Short mmCIF file of C-alpha atoms and ligand atoms in Angstrom, two decimals:
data_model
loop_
_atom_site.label_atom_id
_atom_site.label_comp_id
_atom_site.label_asym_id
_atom_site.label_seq_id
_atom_site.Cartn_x
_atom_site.Cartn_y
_atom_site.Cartn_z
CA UNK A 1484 -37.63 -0.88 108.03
CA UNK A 1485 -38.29 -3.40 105.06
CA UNK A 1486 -35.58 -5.70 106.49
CA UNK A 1487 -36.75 -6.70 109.85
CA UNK A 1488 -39.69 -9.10 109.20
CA UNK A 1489 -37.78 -10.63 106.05
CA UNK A 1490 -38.30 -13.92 106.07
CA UNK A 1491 -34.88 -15.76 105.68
CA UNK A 1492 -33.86 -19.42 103.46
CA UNK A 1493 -33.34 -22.20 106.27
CA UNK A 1494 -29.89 -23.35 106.25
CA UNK A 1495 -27.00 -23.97 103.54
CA UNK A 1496 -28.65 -26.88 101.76
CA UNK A 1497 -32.25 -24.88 101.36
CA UNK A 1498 -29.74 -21.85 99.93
CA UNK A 1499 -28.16 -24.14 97.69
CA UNK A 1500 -31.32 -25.83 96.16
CA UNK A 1501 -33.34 -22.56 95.80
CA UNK A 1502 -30.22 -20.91 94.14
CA UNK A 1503 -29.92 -23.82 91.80
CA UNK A 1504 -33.99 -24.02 91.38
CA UNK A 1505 -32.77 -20.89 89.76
CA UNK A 1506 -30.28 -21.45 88.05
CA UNK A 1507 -30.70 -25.02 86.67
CA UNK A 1508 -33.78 -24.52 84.08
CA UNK A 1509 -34.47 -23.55 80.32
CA UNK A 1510 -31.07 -22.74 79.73
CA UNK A 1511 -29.71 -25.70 80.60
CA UNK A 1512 -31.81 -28.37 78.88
CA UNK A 1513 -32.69 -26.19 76.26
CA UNK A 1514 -30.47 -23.57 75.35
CA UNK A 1515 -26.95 -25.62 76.68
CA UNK A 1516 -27.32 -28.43 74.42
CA UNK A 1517 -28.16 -26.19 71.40
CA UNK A 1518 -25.36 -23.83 71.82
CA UNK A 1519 -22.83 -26.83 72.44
CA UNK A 1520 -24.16 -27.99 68.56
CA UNK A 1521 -23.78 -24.59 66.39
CA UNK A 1522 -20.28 -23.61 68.55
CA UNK A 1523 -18.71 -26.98 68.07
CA UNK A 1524 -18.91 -29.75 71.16
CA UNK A 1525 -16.35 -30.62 73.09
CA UNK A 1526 -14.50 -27.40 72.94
CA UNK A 1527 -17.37 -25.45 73.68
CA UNK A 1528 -17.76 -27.41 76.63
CA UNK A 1529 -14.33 -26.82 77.90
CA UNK A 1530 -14.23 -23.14 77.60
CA UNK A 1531 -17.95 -23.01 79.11
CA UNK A 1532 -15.92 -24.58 82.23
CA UNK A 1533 -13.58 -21.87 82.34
CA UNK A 1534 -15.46 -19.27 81.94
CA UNK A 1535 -17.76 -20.37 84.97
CA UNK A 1536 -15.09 -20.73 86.97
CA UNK A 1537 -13.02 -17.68 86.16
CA UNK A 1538 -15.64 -15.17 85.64
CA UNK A 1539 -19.29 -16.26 86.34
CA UNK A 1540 -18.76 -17.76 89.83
CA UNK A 1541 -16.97 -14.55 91.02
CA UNK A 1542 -19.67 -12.39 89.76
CA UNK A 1543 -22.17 -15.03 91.38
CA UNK A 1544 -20.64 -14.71 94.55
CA UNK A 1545 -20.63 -10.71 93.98
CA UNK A 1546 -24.35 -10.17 93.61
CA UNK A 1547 -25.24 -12.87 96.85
CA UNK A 1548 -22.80 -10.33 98.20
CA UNK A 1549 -24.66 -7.43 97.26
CA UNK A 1550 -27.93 -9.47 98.28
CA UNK A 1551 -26.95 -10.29 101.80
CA UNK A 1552 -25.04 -7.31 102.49
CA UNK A 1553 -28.19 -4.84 101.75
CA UNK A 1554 -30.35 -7.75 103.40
CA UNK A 1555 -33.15 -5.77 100.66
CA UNK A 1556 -35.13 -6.36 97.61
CA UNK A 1557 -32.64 -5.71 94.06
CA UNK A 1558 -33.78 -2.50 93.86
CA UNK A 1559 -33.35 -1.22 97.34
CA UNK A 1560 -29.81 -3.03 97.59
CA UNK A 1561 -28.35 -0.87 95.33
CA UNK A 1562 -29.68 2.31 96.80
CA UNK A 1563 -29.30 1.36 100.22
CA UNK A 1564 -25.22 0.43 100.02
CA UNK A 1565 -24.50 3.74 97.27
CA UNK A 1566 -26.16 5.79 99.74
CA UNK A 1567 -29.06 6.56 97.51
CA UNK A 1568 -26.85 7.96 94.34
CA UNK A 1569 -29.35 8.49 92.12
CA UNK A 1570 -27.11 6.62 89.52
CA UNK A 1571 -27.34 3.42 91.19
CA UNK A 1572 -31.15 4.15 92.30
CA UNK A 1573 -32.03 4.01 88.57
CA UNK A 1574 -29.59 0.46 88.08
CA UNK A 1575 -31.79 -0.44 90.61
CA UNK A 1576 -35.25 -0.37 89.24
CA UNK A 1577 -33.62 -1.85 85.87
CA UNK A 1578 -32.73 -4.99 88.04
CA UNK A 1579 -36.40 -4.78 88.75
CA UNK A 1580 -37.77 -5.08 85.20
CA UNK A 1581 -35.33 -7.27 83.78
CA UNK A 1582 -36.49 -10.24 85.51
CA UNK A 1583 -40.16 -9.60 84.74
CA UNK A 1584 -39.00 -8.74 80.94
CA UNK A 1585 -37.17 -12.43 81.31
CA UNK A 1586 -40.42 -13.76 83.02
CA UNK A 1587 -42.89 -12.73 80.34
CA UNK A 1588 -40.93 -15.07 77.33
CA UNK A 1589 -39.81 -17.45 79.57
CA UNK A 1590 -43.06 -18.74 80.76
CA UNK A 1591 -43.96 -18.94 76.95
CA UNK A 1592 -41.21 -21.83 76.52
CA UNK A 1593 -42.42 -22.97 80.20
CA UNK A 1594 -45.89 -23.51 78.17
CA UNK A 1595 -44.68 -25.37 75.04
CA UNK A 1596 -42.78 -27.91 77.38
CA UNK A 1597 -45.97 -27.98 78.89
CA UNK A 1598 -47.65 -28.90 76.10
CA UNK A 1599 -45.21 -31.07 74.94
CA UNK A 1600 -45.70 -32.82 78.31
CA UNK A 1601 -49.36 -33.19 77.19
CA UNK A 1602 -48.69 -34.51 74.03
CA UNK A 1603 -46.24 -37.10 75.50
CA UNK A 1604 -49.07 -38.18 78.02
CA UNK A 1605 -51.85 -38.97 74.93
CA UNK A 1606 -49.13 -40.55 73.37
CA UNK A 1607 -48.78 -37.92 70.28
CA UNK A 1608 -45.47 -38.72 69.53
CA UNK A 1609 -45.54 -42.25 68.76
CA UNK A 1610 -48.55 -41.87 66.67
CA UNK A 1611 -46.99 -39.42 64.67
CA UNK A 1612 -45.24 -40.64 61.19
CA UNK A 1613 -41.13 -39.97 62.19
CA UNK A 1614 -40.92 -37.44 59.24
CA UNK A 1615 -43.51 -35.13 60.46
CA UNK A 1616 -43.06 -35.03 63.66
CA UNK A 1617 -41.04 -31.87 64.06
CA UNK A 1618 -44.15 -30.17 62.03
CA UNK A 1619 -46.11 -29.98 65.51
CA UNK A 1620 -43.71 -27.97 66.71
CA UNK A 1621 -44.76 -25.12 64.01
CA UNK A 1622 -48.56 -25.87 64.17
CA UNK A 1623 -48.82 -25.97 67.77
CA UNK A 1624 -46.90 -22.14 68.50
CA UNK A 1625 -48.74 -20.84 64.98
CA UNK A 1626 -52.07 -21.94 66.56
CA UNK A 1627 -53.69 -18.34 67.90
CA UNK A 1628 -54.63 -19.60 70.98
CA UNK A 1629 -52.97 -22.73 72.39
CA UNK A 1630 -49.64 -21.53 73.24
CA UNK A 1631 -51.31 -18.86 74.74
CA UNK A 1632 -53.52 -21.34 77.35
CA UNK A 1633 -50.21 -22.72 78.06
CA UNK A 1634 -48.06 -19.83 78.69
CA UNK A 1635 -51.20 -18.77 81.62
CA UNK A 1636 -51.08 -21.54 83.16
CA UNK A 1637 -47.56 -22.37 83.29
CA UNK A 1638 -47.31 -18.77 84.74
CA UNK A 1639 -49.99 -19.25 87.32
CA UNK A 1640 -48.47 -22.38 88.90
CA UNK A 1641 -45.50 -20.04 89.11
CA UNK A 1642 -46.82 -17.81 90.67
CA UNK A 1643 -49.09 -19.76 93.25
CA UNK A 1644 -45.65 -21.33 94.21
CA UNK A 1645 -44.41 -17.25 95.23
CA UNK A 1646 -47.42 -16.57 96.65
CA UNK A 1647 -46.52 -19.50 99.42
CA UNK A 1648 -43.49 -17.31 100.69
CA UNK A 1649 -39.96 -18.02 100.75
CA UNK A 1650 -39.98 -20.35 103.24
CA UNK A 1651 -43.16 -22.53 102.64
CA UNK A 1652 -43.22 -22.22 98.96
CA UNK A 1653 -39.97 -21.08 96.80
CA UNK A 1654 -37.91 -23.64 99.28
CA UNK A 1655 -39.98 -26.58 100.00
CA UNK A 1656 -41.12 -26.37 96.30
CA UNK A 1657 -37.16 -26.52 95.61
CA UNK A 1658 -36.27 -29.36 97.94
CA UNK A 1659 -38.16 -31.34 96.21
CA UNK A 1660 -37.91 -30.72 92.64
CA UNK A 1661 -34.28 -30.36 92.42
CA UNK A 1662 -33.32 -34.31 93.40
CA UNK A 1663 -35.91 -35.24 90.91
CA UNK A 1664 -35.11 -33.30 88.37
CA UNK A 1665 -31.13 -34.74 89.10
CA UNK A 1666 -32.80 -38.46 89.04
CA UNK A 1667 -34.99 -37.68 85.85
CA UNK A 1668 -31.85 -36.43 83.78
CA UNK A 1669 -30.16 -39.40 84.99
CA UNK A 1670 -32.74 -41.73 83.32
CA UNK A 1671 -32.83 -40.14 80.63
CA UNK A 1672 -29.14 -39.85 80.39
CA UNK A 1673 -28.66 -43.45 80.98
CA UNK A 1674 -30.95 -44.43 77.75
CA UNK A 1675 -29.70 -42.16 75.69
CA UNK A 1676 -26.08 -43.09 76.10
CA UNK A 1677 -27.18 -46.64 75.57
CA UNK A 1678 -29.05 -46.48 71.76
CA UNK A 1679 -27.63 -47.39 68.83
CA UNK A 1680 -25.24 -45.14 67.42
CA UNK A 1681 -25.03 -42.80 70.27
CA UNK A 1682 -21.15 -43.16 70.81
CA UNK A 1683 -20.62 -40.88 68.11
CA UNK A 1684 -22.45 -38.36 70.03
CA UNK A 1685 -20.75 -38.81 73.45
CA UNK A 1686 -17.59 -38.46 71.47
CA UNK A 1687 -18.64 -34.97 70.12
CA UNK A 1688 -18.60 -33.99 74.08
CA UNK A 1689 -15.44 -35.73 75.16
CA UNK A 1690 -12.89 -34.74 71.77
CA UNK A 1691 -12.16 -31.17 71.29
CA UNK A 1692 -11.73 -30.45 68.31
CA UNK A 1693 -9.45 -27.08 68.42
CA UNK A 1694 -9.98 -26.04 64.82
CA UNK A 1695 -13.49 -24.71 65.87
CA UNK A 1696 -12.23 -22.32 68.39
CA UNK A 1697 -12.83 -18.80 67.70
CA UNK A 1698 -13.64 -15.51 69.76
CA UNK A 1699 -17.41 -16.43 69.22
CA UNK A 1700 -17.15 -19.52 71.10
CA UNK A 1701 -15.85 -17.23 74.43
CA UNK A 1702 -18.53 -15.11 73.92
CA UNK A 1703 -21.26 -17.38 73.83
CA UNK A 1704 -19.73 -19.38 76.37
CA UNK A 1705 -19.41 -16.70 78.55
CA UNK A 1706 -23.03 -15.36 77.73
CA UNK A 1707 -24.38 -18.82 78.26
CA UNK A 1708 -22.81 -19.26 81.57
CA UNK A 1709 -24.07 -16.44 82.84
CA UNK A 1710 -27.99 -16.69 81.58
CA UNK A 1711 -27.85 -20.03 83.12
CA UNK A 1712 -26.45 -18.99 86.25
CA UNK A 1713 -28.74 -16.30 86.89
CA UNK A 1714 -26.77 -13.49 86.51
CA UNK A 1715 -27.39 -10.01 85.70
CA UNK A 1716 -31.19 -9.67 87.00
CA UNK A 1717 -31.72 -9.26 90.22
CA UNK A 1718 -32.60 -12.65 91.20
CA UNK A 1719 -29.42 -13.74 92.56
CA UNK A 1720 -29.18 -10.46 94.41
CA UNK A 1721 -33.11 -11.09 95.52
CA UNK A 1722 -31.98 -14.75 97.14
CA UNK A 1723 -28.79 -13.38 98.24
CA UNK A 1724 -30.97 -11.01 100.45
CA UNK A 1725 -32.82 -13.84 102.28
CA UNK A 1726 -29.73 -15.85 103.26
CA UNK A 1727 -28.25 -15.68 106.86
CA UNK A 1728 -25.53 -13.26 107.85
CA UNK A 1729 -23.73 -16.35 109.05
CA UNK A 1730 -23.89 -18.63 106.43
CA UNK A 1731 -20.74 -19.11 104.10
CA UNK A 1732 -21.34 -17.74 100.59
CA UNK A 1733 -18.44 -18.48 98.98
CA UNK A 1734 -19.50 -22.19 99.77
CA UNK A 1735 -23.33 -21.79 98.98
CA UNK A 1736 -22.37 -19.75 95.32
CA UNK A 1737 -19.73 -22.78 94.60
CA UNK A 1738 -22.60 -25.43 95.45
CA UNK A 1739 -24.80 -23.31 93.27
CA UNK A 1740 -22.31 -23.28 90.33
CA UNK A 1741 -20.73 -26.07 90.30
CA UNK A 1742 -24.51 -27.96 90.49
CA UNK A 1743 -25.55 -25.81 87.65
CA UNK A 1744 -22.44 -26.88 85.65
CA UNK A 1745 -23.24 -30.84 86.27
CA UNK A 1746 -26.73 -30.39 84.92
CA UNK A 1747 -25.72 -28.52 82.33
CA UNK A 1748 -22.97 -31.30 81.49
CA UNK A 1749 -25.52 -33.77 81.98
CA UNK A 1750 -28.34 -32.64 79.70
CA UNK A 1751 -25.61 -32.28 76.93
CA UNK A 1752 -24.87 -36.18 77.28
CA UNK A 1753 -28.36 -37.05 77.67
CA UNK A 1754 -29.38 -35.32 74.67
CA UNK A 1755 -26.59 -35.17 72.44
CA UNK A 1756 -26.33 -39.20 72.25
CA UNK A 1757 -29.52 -39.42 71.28
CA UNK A 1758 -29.36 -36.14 68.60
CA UNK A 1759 -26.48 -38.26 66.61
CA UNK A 1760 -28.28 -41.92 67.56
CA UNK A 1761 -31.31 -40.46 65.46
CA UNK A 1762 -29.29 -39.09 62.77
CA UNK A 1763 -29.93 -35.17 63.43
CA UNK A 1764 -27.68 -32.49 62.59
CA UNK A 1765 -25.93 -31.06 66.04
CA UNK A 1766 -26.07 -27.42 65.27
CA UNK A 1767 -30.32 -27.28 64.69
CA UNK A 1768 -30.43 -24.62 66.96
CA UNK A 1769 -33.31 -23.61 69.16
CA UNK A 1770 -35.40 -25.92 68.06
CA UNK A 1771 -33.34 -29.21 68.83
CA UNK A 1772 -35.30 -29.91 71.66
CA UNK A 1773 -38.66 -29.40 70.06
CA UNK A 1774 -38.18 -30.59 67.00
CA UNK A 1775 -35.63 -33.24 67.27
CA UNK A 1776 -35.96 -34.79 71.03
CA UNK A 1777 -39.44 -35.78 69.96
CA UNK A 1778 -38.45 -37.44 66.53
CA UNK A 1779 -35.94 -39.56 68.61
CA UNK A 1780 -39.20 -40.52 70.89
CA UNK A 1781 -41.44 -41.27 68.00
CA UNK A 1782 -38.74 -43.54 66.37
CA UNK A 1783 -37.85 -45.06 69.30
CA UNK A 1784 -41.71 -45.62 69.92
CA UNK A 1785 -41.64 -48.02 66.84
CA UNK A 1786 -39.99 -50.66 68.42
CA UNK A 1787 -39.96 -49.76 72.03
CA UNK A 1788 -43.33 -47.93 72.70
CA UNK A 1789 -43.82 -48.24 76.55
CA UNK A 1790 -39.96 -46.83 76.59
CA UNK A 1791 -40.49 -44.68 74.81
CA UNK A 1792 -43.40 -43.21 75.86
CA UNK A 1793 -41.76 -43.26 79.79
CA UNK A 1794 -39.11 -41.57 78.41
CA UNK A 1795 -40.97 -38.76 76.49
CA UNK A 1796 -42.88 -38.31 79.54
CA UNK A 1797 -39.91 -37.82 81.87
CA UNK A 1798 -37.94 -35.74 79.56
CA UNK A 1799 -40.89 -32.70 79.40
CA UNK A 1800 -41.52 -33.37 83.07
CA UNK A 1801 -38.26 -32.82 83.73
CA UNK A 1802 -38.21 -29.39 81.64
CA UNK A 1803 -41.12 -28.18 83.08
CA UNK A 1804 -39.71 -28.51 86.75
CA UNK A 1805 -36.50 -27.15 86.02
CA UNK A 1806 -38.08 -24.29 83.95
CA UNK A 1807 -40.35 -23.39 86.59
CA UNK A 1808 -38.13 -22.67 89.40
CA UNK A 1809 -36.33 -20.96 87.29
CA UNK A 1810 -39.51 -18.76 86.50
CA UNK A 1811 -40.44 -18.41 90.44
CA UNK A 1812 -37.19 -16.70 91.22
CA UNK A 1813 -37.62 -14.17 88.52
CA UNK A 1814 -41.15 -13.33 89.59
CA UNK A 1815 -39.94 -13.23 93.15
CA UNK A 1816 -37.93 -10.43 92.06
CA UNK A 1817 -40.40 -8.03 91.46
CA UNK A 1818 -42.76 -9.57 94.62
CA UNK A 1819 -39.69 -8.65 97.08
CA UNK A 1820 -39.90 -5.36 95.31
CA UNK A 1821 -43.58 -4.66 95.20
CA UNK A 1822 -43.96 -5.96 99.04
CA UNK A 1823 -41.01 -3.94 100.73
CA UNK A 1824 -41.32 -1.19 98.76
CA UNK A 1825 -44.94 -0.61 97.44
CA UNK A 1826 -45.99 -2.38 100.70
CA UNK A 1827 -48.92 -4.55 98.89
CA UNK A 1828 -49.28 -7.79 100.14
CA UNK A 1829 -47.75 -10.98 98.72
CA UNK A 1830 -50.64 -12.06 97.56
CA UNK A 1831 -51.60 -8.79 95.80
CA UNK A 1832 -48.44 -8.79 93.99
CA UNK A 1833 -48.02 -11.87 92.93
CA UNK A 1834 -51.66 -11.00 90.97
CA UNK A 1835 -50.54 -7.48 89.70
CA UNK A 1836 -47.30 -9.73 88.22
CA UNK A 1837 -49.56 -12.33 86.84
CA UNK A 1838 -51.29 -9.60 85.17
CA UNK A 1839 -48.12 -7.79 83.78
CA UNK A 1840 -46.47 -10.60 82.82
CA UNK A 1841 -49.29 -12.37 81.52
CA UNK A 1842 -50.21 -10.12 79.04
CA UNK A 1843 -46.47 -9.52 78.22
CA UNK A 1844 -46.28 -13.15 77.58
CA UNK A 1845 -49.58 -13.32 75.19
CA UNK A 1846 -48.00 -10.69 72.89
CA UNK A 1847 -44.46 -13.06 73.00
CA UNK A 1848 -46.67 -15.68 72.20
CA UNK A 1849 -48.79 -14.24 69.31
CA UNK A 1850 -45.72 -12.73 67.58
CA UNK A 1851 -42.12 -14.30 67.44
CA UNK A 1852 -40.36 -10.79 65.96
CA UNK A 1853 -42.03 -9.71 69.80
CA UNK A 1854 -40.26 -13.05 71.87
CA UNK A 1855 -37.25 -12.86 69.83
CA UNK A 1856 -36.85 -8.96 70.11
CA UNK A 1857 -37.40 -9.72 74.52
CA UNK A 1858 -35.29 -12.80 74.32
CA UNK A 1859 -32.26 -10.87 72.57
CA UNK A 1860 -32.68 -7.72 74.47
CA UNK A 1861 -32.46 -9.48 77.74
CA UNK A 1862 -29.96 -12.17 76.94
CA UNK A 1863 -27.02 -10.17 74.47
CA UNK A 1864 -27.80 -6.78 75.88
CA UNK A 1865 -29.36 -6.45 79.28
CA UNK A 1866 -27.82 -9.28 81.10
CA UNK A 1867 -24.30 -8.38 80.09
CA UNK A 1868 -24.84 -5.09 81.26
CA UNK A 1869 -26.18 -5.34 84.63
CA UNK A 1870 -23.77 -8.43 85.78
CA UNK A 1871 -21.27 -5.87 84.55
CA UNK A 1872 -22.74 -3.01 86.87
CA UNK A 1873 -23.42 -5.41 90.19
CA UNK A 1874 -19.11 -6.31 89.55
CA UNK A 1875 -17.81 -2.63 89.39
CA UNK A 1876 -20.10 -2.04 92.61
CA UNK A 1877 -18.41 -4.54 94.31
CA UNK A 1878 -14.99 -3.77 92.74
CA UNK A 1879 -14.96 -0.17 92.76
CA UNK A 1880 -18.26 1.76 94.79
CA UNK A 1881 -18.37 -0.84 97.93
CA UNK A 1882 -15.47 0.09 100.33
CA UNK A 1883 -12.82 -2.94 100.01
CA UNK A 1884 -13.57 -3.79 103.99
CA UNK A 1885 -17.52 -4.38 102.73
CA UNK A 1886 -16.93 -7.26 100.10
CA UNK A 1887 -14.31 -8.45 102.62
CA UNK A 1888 -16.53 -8.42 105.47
CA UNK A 1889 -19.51 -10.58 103.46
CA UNK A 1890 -16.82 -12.78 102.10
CA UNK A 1891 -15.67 -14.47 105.66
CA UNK A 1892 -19.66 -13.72 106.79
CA UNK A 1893 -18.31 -10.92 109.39
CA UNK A 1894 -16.15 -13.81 110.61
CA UNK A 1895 -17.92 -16.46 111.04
CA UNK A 1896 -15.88 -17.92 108.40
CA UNK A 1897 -12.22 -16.52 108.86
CA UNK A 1898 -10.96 -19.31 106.53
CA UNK A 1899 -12.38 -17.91 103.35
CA UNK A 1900 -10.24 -14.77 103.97
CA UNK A 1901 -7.06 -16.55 102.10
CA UNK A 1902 -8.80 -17.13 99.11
CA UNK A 1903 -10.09 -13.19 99.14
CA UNK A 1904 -7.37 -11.45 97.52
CA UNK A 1905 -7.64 -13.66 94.43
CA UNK A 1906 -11.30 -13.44 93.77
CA UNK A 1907 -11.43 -10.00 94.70
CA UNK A 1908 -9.19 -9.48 91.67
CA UNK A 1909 -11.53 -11.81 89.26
CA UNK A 1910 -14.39 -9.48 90.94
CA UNK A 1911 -12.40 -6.61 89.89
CA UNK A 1912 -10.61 -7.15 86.90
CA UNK A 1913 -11.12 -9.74 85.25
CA UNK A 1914 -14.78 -10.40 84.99
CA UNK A 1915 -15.63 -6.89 84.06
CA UNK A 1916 -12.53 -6.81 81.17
CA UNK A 1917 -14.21 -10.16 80.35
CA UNK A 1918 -18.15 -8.45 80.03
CA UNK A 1919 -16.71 -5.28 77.72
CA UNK A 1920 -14.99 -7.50 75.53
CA UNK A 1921 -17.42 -10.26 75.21
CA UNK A 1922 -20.10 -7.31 74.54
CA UNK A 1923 -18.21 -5.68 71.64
CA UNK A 1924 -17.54 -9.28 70.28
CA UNK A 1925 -21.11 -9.80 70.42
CA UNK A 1926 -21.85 -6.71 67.95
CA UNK A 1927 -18.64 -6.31 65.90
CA UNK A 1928 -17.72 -10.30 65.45
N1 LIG B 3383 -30.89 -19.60 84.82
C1 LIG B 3383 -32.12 -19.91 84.17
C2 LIG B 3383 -31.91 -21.03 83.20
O1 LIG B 3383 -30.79 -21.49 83.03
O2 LIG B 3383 -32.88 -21.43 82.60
C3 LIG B 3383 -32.72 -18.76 83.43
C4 LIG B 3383 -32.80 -17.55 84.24
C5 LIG B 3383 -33.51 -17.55 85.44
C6 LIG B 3383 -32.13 -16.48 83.82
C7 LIG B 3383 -33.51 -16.43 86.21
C8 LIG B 3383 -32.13 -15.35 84.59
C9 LIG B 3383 -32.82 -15.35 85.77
F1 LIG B 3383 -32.81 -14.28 86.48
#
């Protein structure tokens, strides 16, 4: 059988970082901030808390479930524990292609923060009139062939990192990224918060202001919490499978969260200080990163030019890291899949994903109605629906002893049965009610 050579994570704090190398990435730097801007600060904040807590950490904690239980790649696990219904066969192979869907685009934004990491280096920024600076953002992903180098090779470093193994690449890489990536934010955190002007912006995080509340803000909350958890793609499930039947995985998923939620809480006040210091409108959107974290670096590089060139520097180094093992645990979806199940060897699947995703990727690249077709497929539609699929397994086709059983680790960790009944219930009832109505809130609202 598949499972016996698997190789396994080593230890609770290797399961932690690996989990959060994929979880803390794009959608945290990139996509938190933003959404915190159009759905109105603070009290987008404080419902993105809830909703983590109440819904996205008991799904998290049902997929590991699923994950260890089946001790399998995604699509195996949900074969293997339905007893090969033919129903949950075919959710199966979806939680297969999701991730390498998610891969193909999300290597693309992996290669602009690459490039901006480049331009940072020669120093672009700074030499760059203030006004026009946000122009390089268009000229660089309209150029035919540059964004295109950049998506490759962001992808192949991915993928050599998968190729390593579990053990000797996904987690080493991830012990050592993940403090760094925790130090860089801090840096950057701590000279943001310090410009002129930047109160205002700290204050936009810390004031609610209730008269922005609306049923959009839970569903994008909710929708956000969950792409930046990892949920609904197999990944979780995939890293779920390689952790011991003894570890304790209600502690590992609330490490996992609750590390996810800092960083996402600390890019917002890292970058939303320095979005009002420079005078920028808080709701740009996607691009705020892009186009505005740069024209705070090239006004910055006026008067301060070695800080800010450090600090430009840091900042896409720091996206690029957390972006990347993000990436790695989505390819390592389909390599689990393609090694236990098409029995190629790590090596030749990490190629044949290369290949697919690659050229996936170059069409993303060449044509945005392509990237943002992929990026609101996966995210509105796809995501939604699987995390809702891997919760009614738990809740309703897993036998109640099963979830019960992975939940105190077949006893090894009798004290987590107290807490059972009550997440059992957010497994059960309340995150999938949450999923349908976020979903029809999504289309209708
Ligand atoms: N959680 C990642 C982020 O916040 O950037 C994105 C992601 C990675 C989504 C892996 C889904 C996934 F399976």
């Amino acid at each position: 059988m598949a499972t016996q050579n698997r190789e396994n994570f080593g230890g609770r704090l290797a399961v932690i970082l690996a989990m959060a190398g994929s979880a803390i990435g794009l959608g945290n730097i990139w996509r938190f901030p933003y959404m915190v801007g159009e759905h109105g600060g603070a009290v987008f904040v404080i419902i993105y808390v809830v909703c983590t807590l109440l819904v996205s950490l008991p799904v998290f904690i049902a997929e590991v479930m699923i994950g260890r239980r089946s001790h399998t790649n995604a699509l195996d696990a949900f074969a293997r524990l339905s007893r090969q219904h033919p129903f949950w066969k075919g959710v199966g192979y979806l939680s297969i292609l999701i991730p390498l869907l998610i891969a193909s685009y999300y290597s693309v934004i992996g290669g602009w923060s690459l490039d901006y990491f480049f331009k940072s280096c020669t120093l672009t920024f700074m030499r760059t009139p203030p006004e026009s600076v946000s122009d390089l953002f268009g000229t660089f992903v309209s150029s035919p062939w540059a964004p295109v180098l950049t998506h490759l090779a962001f992808l192949g470093v991915s993928v050599l990192v998968v190729a390593g193994g579990v053990k000797s690449g996904i987690e080493k890489f991830s012990k050592i990224t993940l403090p760094v990536l925790f130090a860089l934010i801090l840096v950057i955190l701590t000279y943001s918060i310090s410009l002129p002007g930047a109160g205002e912006g700290v204050r936009y995080l810390l004031y609610p202001d209730w008269s922005q509340l609306t049923p959009r803000t839970f569903a994008y909350a909710l929708g956000q919490s969950f792409y930046s958890l990892s949920l609904g793609m197999g990944c979780i499930i995939t890293y779920g499978s390689y952790v011991s039947r003894k570890e304790n995985i209600v502690a590992t998923s609330a490490g996992t969260a609750l590390s996810d939620l800092l960083f996402a809480i600390l890019a917002g006040f890292a970058i939303m200080p320095a979005v009002f210091a420079a005078g920028i409108e808080p709701g740009a959107g996607p691009g705020l990163i892009f186009q505005s974290i740069p024209f705070v670096f090239a006004k910055m590089g006026v008067e301060l030019p070695v800080i800010s060139a450090v600090a430009s520097i840091l900042f896409f180094l720091a996206i690029i890291v957390a972006a990347m093992t993000s990436c790695i645990s989505l390819i390592e979806v389909g390599v689990a899949f393609l090694v236990e199940r098409v029995h190629m060897t790590r090596r030749g699947a990490c190629w044949a994903l290369f290949l697919a995703c690659g050229s996936l990727g170059v069409l993303c690249s060449l044509s945005s109605p392509v990237f943002d077709f992929l990026d609101w497929l996966c995210s509105n539609i796809l995501l939604l629906l699987m995390a809702l699929l891997a919760v009614l397994f738990v809740g309703f086709v897993l036998p109640r002893r099963v979830p019960l059983d992975e939940f105190t680790s077949r006893g090894h960790c009798p004290a987590n049965g107290r807490i059972f009944p009550l997440v059992y219930f957010l497994i059960k009832w309340v995150a999938p009610i949450a999923v349908v109505i976020i979903f029809f809130t999504n289309f209708i609202l």
